[in-house]
Amino acid sequence: MVLGGIISSARGSSSLNVNRLRRIKSASPTGGVMNTSKGVFDMTSSSSSSSSSSSGPTVTDDDGRRWRPCAAAAVLNSKNEMLVGERLGRPGSWQAPQGGINADESVVDAAARELYEEVGLEIGRDILLEEGGGGGPNIVKCRYETEGTGSWLEREGYAGQELRWIVFRCASSMLEIDPVFACDLSGMNGEGPEFASVKWESLDYVVDNVWEGKVVPYRMLKERCVPFVTTRWEGRCANLDLGGWWSRDGTRSVGVVEALVARGLTSEDARRKASEPYVQSWRRHESCRGDWIVATYHDDDAGDNDRPRRELHYPIGEFLESYEGTSTIFGSSGSDGGGGGVVKRRCFYLAESDADDGIAHVTVSETPLGREESLRYVKNGELVLRRTFWRVIAATGTPSSYETDGVVSTEVFVKSQTKI
């Protein structure tokens, strides 16, 4: 967890942090039967032997046919849509990042490396591994033939590829909003580009638009893995317990004064604001379980019939919020600096490694001052609020509108039975 100061949104170094990936424990796949579709085999319970050759690791089946093992990365967003790229030179052909598994790699290592090389995403910064029911990664295996395609695989004597799916979950707000904002398609680690563009799409769309030779592996992912992963994710979203009264413990705030100064406050005003009591109540919306009703109180509201300073509905998705006067967080869109304004906001859920249940509620706001990300999650029975603020530098409404480096602050809220 980032505790304060500056965080960079730049795409990172030119090589993937392999040591970080090696800390991810990979489970051995178990599995299946032959698929009835010609040339495609479900490998969830078949036997085979592995070896290495000059062209990389090789899997040999009981009939002596050689298969090239490869890893494919299924990255899912909060709506369980899949990240796909349009293949260079194949307009209208969309697929997930994938590639061969090196001799010294686990399947997870290989999938993460391909994600970095082909779309510039990193584990921890942009995505997290989606664990299966046993605590290890979700791995779905199948084989598809490439004989008769004239590919290099055929020339090397391979019958085709043994594709192994690894499922990841989006952990970046910019990736969630639009992959174009977060992905680098130039090719990393010295590799050439693979995709012309990227987007989120439903699995139905992906199955209909992937290269014909790979349709069944994608259909198998959709039928064998995604329903379980989707149900699990939706359950986590529904069960995230942010409800109750929360009071900020100002002694544990990190970077709040610096963050307020970045929003235009003087150092004196920022210190005063950071030390003020901050009390909120959260309750679930009665009809939309993913939505929240959030009330914010002044410290003296108890004597004013417990009326909140403001009460907001945080729906999942985009919405507009009006405010009056000058907001510490939003600023003002009025010409005289005090006329209030309207901000575009968006709420969704993201995977969060620091949370007890691996999930966070996120609100992203486009304000006159800049872009504001508020990420909330529960850890050890307390509510952690991590804000990131990117100051506006141009009114274009794109990532280039904001400074590259965001100012990060962290606040901790403790739960109480009453408001004060």
Short mmCIF file of C-alpha atoms in Angstrom, two decimals:
data_model
loop_
_atom_site.label_atom_id
_atom_site.label_comp_id
_atom_site.label_asym_id
_atom_site.label_seq_id
_atom_site.Cartn_x
_atom_site.Cartn_y
_atom_site.Cartn_z
CA MET A 1 0.00 0.00 0.00
CA VAL A 2 1.26 3.48 -0.85
CA LEU A 3 1.31 5.54 2.33
CA GLY A 4 1.97 9.04 1.07
CA GLY A 5 3.89 11.38 -1.19
CA ILE A 6 4.20 10.91 -4.94
CA ILE A 7 3.14 8.04 -7.16
CA SER A 8 4.06 7.99 -10.83
CA SER A 9 1.64 6.86 -13.53
CA ALA A 10 4.46 6.38 -16.04
CA ARG A 11 4.64 2.94 -17.61
CA GLY A 12 7.70 1.92 -15.60
CA SER A 13 11.06 0.48 -16.57
CA SER A 14 11.94 -1.32 -19.77
CA SER A 15 12.01 -4.75 -18.14
CA LEU A 16 9.52 -6.65 -16.01
CA ASN A 17 10.29 -7.20 -12.33
CA VAL A 18 10.67 -10.97 -12.53
CA ASN A 19 11.51 -11.37 -8.84
CA ARG A 20 8.12 -9.95 -7.93
CA LEU A 21 6.42 -12.48 -10.20
CA ARG A 22 8.34 -15.38 -8.75
CA ARG A 23 6.75 -14.73 -5.37
CA ILE A 24 3.40 -15.76 -6.86
CA LYS A 25 2.85 -19.43 -6.10
CA SER A 26 1.55 -21.35 -9.09
CA ALA A 27 -0.66 -24.40 -8.64
CA SER A 28 -0.32 -27.41 -10.90
CA PRO A 29 -3.27 -27.75 -13.26
CA THR A 30 -5.53 -30.70 -12.91
CA GLY A 31 -8.13 -31.68 -15.24
CA GLY A 32 -10.33 -33.16 -18.24
CA VAL A 33 -11.39 -34.90 -21.36
CA MET A 34 -11.02 -34.49 -25.08
CA ASN A 35 -13.24 -31.78 -26.52
CA THR A 36 -15.61 -32.88 -29.26
CA SER A 37 -14.60 -29.98 -31.52
CA LYS A 38 -12.18 -31.10 -34.23
CA GLY A 39 -8.59 -30.18 -33.47
CA VAL A 40 -9.23 -28.79 -29.97
CA PHE A 41 -8.65 -30.77 -26.79
CA ASP A 42 -9.65 -30.02 -23.20
CA MET A 43 -6.55 -30.93 -21.20
CA THR A 44 -7.97 -30.73 -17.70
CA SER A 45 -7.33 -34.44 -17.01
CA SER A 46 -5.16 -35.86 -19.79
CA SER A 47 -1.68 -37.33 -19.46
CA SER A 48 1.41 -36.13 -21.30
CA SER A 49 5.14 -35.66 -20.87
CA SER A 50 7.19 -32.47 -20.99
CA SER A 51 10.61 -31.76 -22.43
CA SER A 52 12.63 -28.92 -23.94
CA SER A 53 13.95 -28.38 -27.44
CA SER A 54 15.81 -25.66 -29.30
CA SER A 55 12.48 -23.92 -29.90
CA GLY A 56 11.44 -24.07 -26.22
CA PRO A 57 9.51 -26.40 -23.88
CA THR A 58 7.53 -29.17 -25.53
CA VAL A 59 4.63 -31.34 -24.37
CA THR A 60 4.30 -34.78 -25.99
CA ASP A 61 0.98 -36.60 -25.81
CA ASP A 62 0.34 -40.36 -25.69
CA ASP A 63 0.29 -40.50 -29.49
CA GLY A 64 3.73 -38.91 -29.75
CA ARG A 65 2.43 -35.59 -31.06
CA ARG A 66 4.33 -32.50 -29.91
CA TRP A 67 2.60 -29.42 -28.53
CA ARG A 68 4.04 -26.03 -27.68
CA PRO A 69 2.91 -24.88 -24.21
CA CYS A 70 1.82 -21.25 -24.10
CA ALA A 71 0.22 -18.96 -21.53
CA ALA A 72 -2.73 -16.65 -22.17
CA ALA A 73 -3.81 -13.83 -19.85
CA ALA A 74 -7.52 -13.29 -19.23
CA VAL A 75 -7.77 -9.87 -17.53
CA LEU A 76 -11.26 -9.08 -16.24
CA ASN A 77 -12.63 -5.72 -15.14
CA SER A 78 -15.28 -4.96 -12.52
CA LYS A 79 -18.06 -5.83 -15.02
CA ASN A 80 -16.34 -9.15 -15.86
CA GLU A 81 -15.47 -7.95 -19.33
CA MET A 82 -12.21 -9.19 -20.83
CA LEU A 83 -9.22 -7.17 -22.02
CA VAL A 84 -8.57 -7.88 -25.70
CA GLY A 85 -6.33 -6.39 -28.36
CA GLU A 86 -6.88 -6.05 -32.09
CA ARG A 87 -4.08 -7.93 -33.82
CA LEU A 88 -1.76 -5.93 -36.01
CA GLY A 89 -2.41 -6.80 -39.64
CA ARG A 90 -5.71 -8.53 -38.82
CA PRO A 91 -8.37 -5.80 -38.53
CA GLY A 92 -11.40 -7.02 -36.60
CA SER A 93 -9.50 -9.95 -35.04
CA TRP A 94 -9.40 -9.58 -31.25
CA GLN A 95 -7.61 -11.75 -28.71
CA ALA A 96 -5.96 -11.75 -25.28
CA PRO A 97 -2.19 -11.43 -24.78
CA GLN A 98 -0.49 -14.81 -25.03
CA GLY A 99 2.84 -16.42 -25.83
CA GLY A 100 5.18 -19.32 -25.24
CA ILE A 101 6.33 -20.46 -21.81
CA ASN A 102 10.09 -20.29 -21.31
CA ALA A 103 11.93 -23.21 -19.73
CA ASP A 104 12.51 -21.35 -16.44
CA GLU A 105 8.98 -19.95 -16.11
CA SER A 106 5.80 -20.98 -14.37
CA VAL A 107 2.54 -20.49 -16.23
CA VAL A 108 1.78 -17.41 -14.11
CA ASP A 109 5.23 -15.95 -14.82
CA ALA A 110 4.74 -16.44 -18.54
CA ALA A 111 1.24 -14.94 -18.60
CA ALA A 112 2.42 -11.91 -16.62
CA ARG A 113 5.44 -11.45 -18.88
CA GLU A 114 3.27 -11.58 -22.00
CA LEU A 115 0.93 -8.99 -20.49
CA TYR A 116 3.86 -6.69 -19.88
CA GLU A 117 5.49 -7.23 -23.26
CA GLU A 118 2.30 -6.89 -25.32
CA VAL A 119 0.23 -4.29 -23.43
CA GLY A 120 2.59 -2.88 -20.75
CA LEU A 121 0.62 -4.05 -17.70
CA GLU A 122 2.29 -5.15 -14.45
CA ILE A 123 1.16 -7.31 -11.56
CA GLY A 124 0.63 -5.19 -8.46
CA ARG A 125 0.44 -1.89 -10.30
CA ASP A 126 -2.31 -2.65 -12.82
CA ILE A 127 -3.60 -6.17 -12.20
CA LEU A 128 -3.76 -8.88 -9.54
CA LEU A 129 -3.86 -12.64 -9.88
CA GLU A 130 -7.41 -14.00 -9.56
CA GLU A 131 -7.14 -16.99 -7.24
CA GLY A 132 -9.20 -20.13 -7.64
CA GLY A 133 -11.23 -21.89 -5.00
CA GLY A 134 -8.15 -23.70 -3.65
CA GLY A 135 -6.13 -20.52 -3.18
CA GLY A 136 -3.96 -21.02 -6.28
CA PRO A 137 -4.35 -19.44 -9.70
CA ASN A 138 -7.19 -20.35 -12.04
CA ILE A 139 -5.63 -22.41 -14.85
CA VAL A 140 -7.66 -23.72 -17.78
CA LYS A 141 -5.79 -25.83 -20.35
CA CYS A 142 -6.67 -26.95 -23.85
CA ARG A 143 -4.87 -27.82 -27.09
CA TYR A 144 -5.61 -26.47 -30.54
CA GLU A 145 -4.10 -27.72 -33.77
CA THR A 146 -2.18 -25.53 -36.21
CA GLU A 147 -1.47 -28.20 -38.80
CA GLY A 148 -2.18 -27.01 -42.30
CA THR A 149 -1.74 -23.32 -41.44
CA GLY A 150 1.82 -23.06 -42.73
CA SER A 151 2.92 -21.49 -39.44
CA TRP A 152 6.37 -21.78 -37.89
CA LEU A 153 4.86 -24.23 -35.38
CA GLU A 154 4.09 -26.62 -38.21
CA ARG A 155 7.58 -26.20 -39.64
CA GLU A 156 9.05 -27.02 -36.21
CA GLY A 157 7.02 -30.22 -36.07
CA TYR A 158 4.39 -29.13 -33.58
CA ALA A 159 0.82 -30.39 -33.86
CA GLY A 160 -0.30 -27.13 -32.30
CA GLN A 161 -0.29 -25.28 -29.00
CA GLU A 162 -1.30 -26.27 -25.49
CA LEU A 163 -2.87 -23.04 -24.27
CA ARG A 164 -3.05 -22.41 -20.53
CA TRP A 165 -5.31 -19.61 -19.34
CA ILE A 166 -4.43 -17.52 -16.29
CA VAL A 167 -7.10 -15.16 -14.95
CA PHE A 168 -6.19 -11.72 -13.61
CA ARG A 169 -8.37 -8.99 -12.12
CA CYS A 170 -8.11 -5.26 -12.91
CA ALA A 171 -6.53 -3.25 -10.05
CA SER A 172 -6.10 0.13 -11.79
CA SER A 173 -8.77 2.80 -12.09
CA MET A 174 -7.36 4.11 -15.38
CA LEU A 175 -7.29 0.59 -16.82
CA GLU A 176 -10.86 0.07 -15.63
CA ILE A 177 -12.11 3.30 -17.20
CA ASP A 178 -10.38 2.78 -20.56
CA PRO A 179 -7.48 0.42 -21.38
CA VAL A 180 -6.19 2.98 -23.89
CA PHE A 181 -5.25 5.18 -20.90
CA ALA A 182 -3.24 2.45 -19.16
CA CYS A 183 -1.76 0.18 -21.84
CA ASP A 184 1.47 0.59 -23.80
CA LEU A 185 1.25 -1.19 -27.16
CA SER A 186 4.75 -0.31 -28.38
CA GLY A 187 6.23 -3.66 -27.29
CA MET A 188 8.27 -4.08 -24.09
CA ASN A 189 11.41 -6.07 -23.24
CA GLY A 190 12.65 -5.60 -26.80
CA GLU A 191 9.60 -7.28 -28.32
CA GLY A 192 7.76 -5.81 -31.29
CA PRO A 193 4.16 -4.59 -31.06
CA GLU A 194 1.36 -7.17 -31.24
CA PHE A 195 -1.80 -5.06 -31.09
CA ALA A 196 -3.16 -1.99 -32.85
CA SER A 197 -5.66 -1.16 -30.08
CA VAL A 198 -7.16 -2.53 -26.86
CA LYS A 199 -10.59 -2.49 -25.22
CA TRP A 200 -12.89 -4.25 -22.76
CA GLU A 201 -15.43 -6.62 -24.28
CA SER A 202 -17.85 -9.30 -23.14
CA LEU A 203 -16.78 -12.93 -23.52
CA ASP A 204 -19.60 -13.40 -26.02
CA TYR A 205 -18.09 -10.69 -28.22
CA VAL A 206 -14.60 -12.12 -27.85
CA VAL A 207 -15.70 -15.62 -28.83
CA ASP A 208 -17.42 -14.19 -31.91
CA ASN A 209 -14.44 -12.07 -32.99
CA VAL A 210 -11.34 -14.06 -32.13
CA TRP A 211 -9.31 -15.73 -34.89
CA GLU A 212 -11.28 -18.78 -36.05
CA GLY A 213 -8.57 -21.23 -35.03
CA LYS A 214 -8.81 -20.10 -31.40
CA VAL A 215 -12.57 -19.93 -30.98
CA VAL A 216 -12.88 -23.09 -28.90
CA PRO A 217 -10.14 -22.19 -26.36
CA TYR A 218 -11.97 -18.92 -25.74
CA ARG A 219 -15.31 -20.68 -25.54
CA MET A 220 -13.80 -23.13 -23.06
CA LEU A 221 -12.55 -20.23 -20.92
CA LYS A 222 -16.03 -18.74 -21.00
CA GLU A 223 -17.78 -21.99 -20.07
CA ARG A 224 -15.31 -23.62 -17.65
CA CYS A 225 -13.74 -20.75 -15.72
CA VAL A 226 -15.45 -17.40 -16.13
CA PRO A 227 -18.80 -18.40 -14.53
CA PHE A 228 -17.00 -19.42 -11.33
CA VAL A 229 -14.78 -16.32 -11.35
CA THR A 230 -17.74 -14.04 -12.10
CA THR A 231 -19.87 -15.48 -9.29
CA ARG A 232 -16.97 -15.17 -6.87
CA TRP A 233 -16.28 -11.55 -7.84
CA GLU A 234 -19.93 -10.52 -7.65
CA GLY A 235 -20.13 -12.12 -4.22
CA ARG A 236 -17.11 -10.14 -3.03
CA CYS A 237 -18.65 -6.90 -4.32
CA ALA A 238 -21.97 -7.65 -2.65
CA ASN A 239 -20.37 -8.65 0.66
CA LEU A 240 -17.93 -5.75 1.03
CA ASP A 241 -18.99 -4.28 4.37
CA LEU A 242 -18.44 -0.53 4.43
CA GLY A 243 -21.61 0.05 6.45
CA GLY A 244 -21.65 1.97 9.74
CA TRP A 245 -20.25 5.10 11.36
CA TRP A 246 -16.62 5.91 10.60
CA SER A 247 -14.46 8.52 12.33
CA ARG A 248 -11.04 9.55 11.03
CA ASP A 249 -8.06 8.90 13.30
CA GLY A 250 -6.04 12.00 12.41
CA THR A 251 -2.92 10.72 14.16
CA ARG A 252 -2.55 8.02 11.49
CA SER A 253 -3.03 10.17 8.39
CA VAL A 254 -0.14 10.20 5.94
CA GLY A 255 0.40 12.81 3.23
CA VAL A 256 -2.91 14.61 3.83
CA VAL A 257 -1.39 18.08 4.39
CA GLU A 258 0.74 17.76 1.24
CA ALA A 259 -2.29 16.58 -0.73
CA LEU A 260 -4.37 19.57 0.40
CA VAL A 261 -1.57 21.97 -0.51
CA ALA A 262 -1.50 20.38 -3.97
CA ARG A 263 -5.20 21.26 -4.25
CA GLY A 264 -4.47 24.94 -3.58
CA LEU A 265 -4.71 25.35 0.20
CA THR A 266 -2.06 27.23 2.13
CA SER A 267 0.13 25.16 4.44
CA GLU A 268 -1.62 26.66 7.47
CA ASP A 269 -5.11 25.95 6.13
CA ALA A 270 -4.06 22.46 5.05
CA ARG A 271 -2.78 21.59 8.54
CA ARG A 272 -5.97 22.93 10.10
CA LYS A 273 -8.18 21.02 7.67
CA ALA A 274 -6.23 17.79 8.15
CA SER A 275 -6.68 17.95 11.93
CA GLU A 276 -10.45 18.56 11.87
CA PRO A 277 -12.83 15.72 12.84
CA TYR A 278 -14.12 13.82 9.83
CA VAL A 279 -17.13 11.56 10.38
CA GLN A 280 -19.08 9.60 7.77
CA SER A 281 -21.86 7.05 7.76
CA TRP A 282 -22.18 4.44 5.01
CA ARG A 283 -25.24 2.33 4.30
CA ARG A 284 -26.23 0.17 1.35
CA HIS A 285 -28.81 1.41 -1.09
CA GLU A 286 -32.11 -0.37 -0.50
CA SER A 287 -32.67 -1.53 -4.08
CA CYS A 288 -29.17 -1.46 -5.66
CA ARG A 289 -26.88 -3.58 -3.52
CA GLY A 290 -23.68 -2.32 -5.13
CA ASP A 291 -24.62 1.32 -4.42
CA TRP A 292 -23.98 3.25 -1.21
CA ILE A 293 -25.58 6.19 0.60
CA VAL A 294 -22.83 8.25 2.23
CA ALA A 295 -23.43 11.03 4.77
CA THR A 296 -20.68 13.37 5.98
CA TYR A 297 -20.92 15.26 9.28
CA HIS A 298 -19.28 18.19 11.02
CA ASP A 299 -18.11 17.53 14.55
CA ASP A 300 -20.90 19.74 15.90
CA ASP A 301 -23.75 18.15 13.95
CA ALA A 302 -24.89 16.18 17.00
CA GLY A 303 -26.49 19.35 18.31
CA ASP A 304 -28.24 20.04 15.01
CA ASN A 305 -30.65 17.10 14.99
CA ASP A 306 -27.87 14.92 13.59
CA ARG A 307 -28.32 16.44 10.17
CA PRO A 308 -25.38 15.66 7.87
CA ARG A 309 -23.39 18.33 6.11
CA ARG A 310 -24.11 16.41 2.92
CA GLU A 311 -25.61 13.06 1.92
CA LEU A 312 -24.77 11.48 -1.42
CA HIS A 313 -25.83 8.47 -3.42
CA TYR A 314 -22.80 6.64 -4.84
CA PRO A 315 -24.20 4.54 -7.71
CA ILE A 316 -22.12 2.09 -9.68
CA GLY A 317 -21.22 3.72 -12.99
CA GLU A 318 -21.02 7.34 -14.14
CA PHE A 319 -23.03 10.19 -12.62
CA LEU A 320 -22.95 13.97 -12.25
CA GLU A 321 -22.78 15.67 -8.86
CA SER A 322 -23.61 19.33 -8.23
CA TYR A 323 -22.13 21.29 -5.35
CA GLU A 324 -22.33 24.85 -4.05
CA GLY A 325 -19.58 27.24 -3.05
CA THR A 326 -15.96 26.14 -3.05
CA SER A 327 -15.13 22.52 -2.25
CA THR A 328 -11.80 21.55 -0.70
CA ILE A 329 -11.66 18.51 -2.96
CA PHE A 330 -13.41 19.82 -6.07
CA GLY A 331 -12.51 23.52 -6.12
CA SER A 332 -14.96 25.76 -7.98
CA SER A 333 -15.97 26.18 -11.59
CA GLY A 334 -17.38 29.67 -10.96
CA SER A 335 -15.57 32.63 -12.48
CA ASP A 336 -15.36 34.33 -9.08
CA GLY A 337 -13.96 31.22 -7.42
CA GLY A 338 -17.06 30.65 -5.32
CA GLY A 339 -19.81 29.58 -7.67
CA GLY A 340 -19.83 25.82 -7.08
CA GLY A 341 -20.06 23.53 -10.05
CA VAL A 342 -20.79 20.08 -11.44
CA VAL A 343 -18.31 17.21 -11.45
CA LYS A 344 -18.38 13.97 -13.39
CA ARG A 345 -17.89 10.98 -11.12
CA ARG A 346 -17.70 7.24 -11.55
CA CYS A 347 -17.92 4.43 -8.97
CA PHE A 348 -16.78 0.84 -9.35
CA TYR A 349 -14.94 -1.92 -7.52
CA LEU A 350 -11.30 -2.92 -7.98
CA ALA A 351 -9.10 -5.74 -6.77
CA GLU A 352 -6.94 -4.51 -3.85
CA SER A 353 -4.13 -6.61 -2.38
CA ASP A 354 -4.02 -4.71 0.93
CA ALA A 355 -7.71 -5.26 1.73
CA ASP A 356 -8.88 -8.06 4.01
CA ASP A 357 -11.25 -9.35 1.34
CA GLY A 358 -9.15 -8.31 -1.67
CA ILE A 359 -11.55 -5.65 -2.93
CA ALA A 360 -11.99 -1.87 -2.77
CA HIS A 361 -14.72 0.64 -3.60
CA VAL A 362 -13.42 3.35 -5.93
CA THR A 363 -14.73 6.79 -6.86
CA VAL A 364 -13.02 8.73 -9.65
CA SER A 365 -13.94 12.42 -10.02
CA GLU A 366 -13.09 14.85 -12.80
CA THR A 367 -12.95 18.21 -11.00
CA PRO A 368 -11.93 21.78 -11.86
CA LEU A 369 -8.75 21.14 -9.85
CA GLY A 370 -7.85 17.80 -11.42
CA ARG A 371 -8.61 14.09 -11.33
CA GLU A 372 -9.35 12.61 -7.93
CA GLU A 373 -9.32 8.89 -7.10
CA SER A 374 -10.76 7.83 -3.74
CA LEU A 375 -10.17 4.15 -2.97
CA ARG A 376 -11.74 2.67 0.17
CA TYR A 377 -11.33 -0.78 1.66
CA VAL A 378 -11.50 -2.60 4.98
CA LYS A 379 -8.34 -3.78 6.72
CA ASN A 380 -8.31 -5.22 10.25
CA GLY A 381 -11.80 -3.87 10.87
CA GLU A 382 -10.85 -0.31 9.91
CA LEU A 383 -11.67 1.72 6.81
CA VAL A 384 -8.66 2.82 4.77
CA LEU A 385 -9.12 5.76 2.40
CA ARG A 386 -6.35 6.23 -0.15
CA ARG A 387 -6.68 9.30 -2.33
CA THR A 388 -4.63 10.07 -5.43
CA PHE A 389 -4.82 13.53 -6.98
CA TRP A 390 -3.55 14.49 -10.44
CA ARG A 391 -3.53 18.25 -10.96
CA VAL A 392 -5.14 19.52 -14.18
CA ILE A 393 -2.77 21.12 -16.70
CA ALA A 394 -4.99 21.30 -19.80
CA ALA A 395 -8.75 21.14 -20.35
CA THR A 396 -8.81 18.30 -22.88
CA GLY A 397 -10.53 15.60 -20.81
CA THR A 398 -7.82 13.03 -21.61
CA PRO A 399 -4.96 11.57 -19.51
CA SER A 400 -2.67 14.24 -20.96
CA SER A 401 -4.90 16.83 -19.25
CA TYR A 402 -3.32 15.94 -15.91
CA GLU A 403 0.13 15.84 -14.38
CA THR A 404 1.87 12.49 -14.73
CA ASP A 405 2.68 12.23 -11.02
CA GLY A 406 -0.19 11.94 -8.58
CA VAL A 407 -0.12 13.09 -4.96
CA VAL A 408 -1.14 10.25 -2.65
CA SER A 409 -2.57 10.48 0.86
CA THR A 410 -3.87 7.83 3.24
CA GLU A 411 -6.44 8.19 6.02
CA VAL A 412 -7.64 5.58 8.51
CA PHE A 413 -11.20 5.56 9.89
CA VAL A 414 -12.26 3.63 12.98
CA LYS A 415 -15.74 2.25 13.42
CA SER A 416 -18.02 3.39 16.22
CA GLN A 417 -21.53 2.58 17.40
CA THR A 418 -22.57 6.24 17.30
CA LYS A 419 -21.70 9.21 15.14
CA ILE A 420 -19.38 10.92 17.62
#
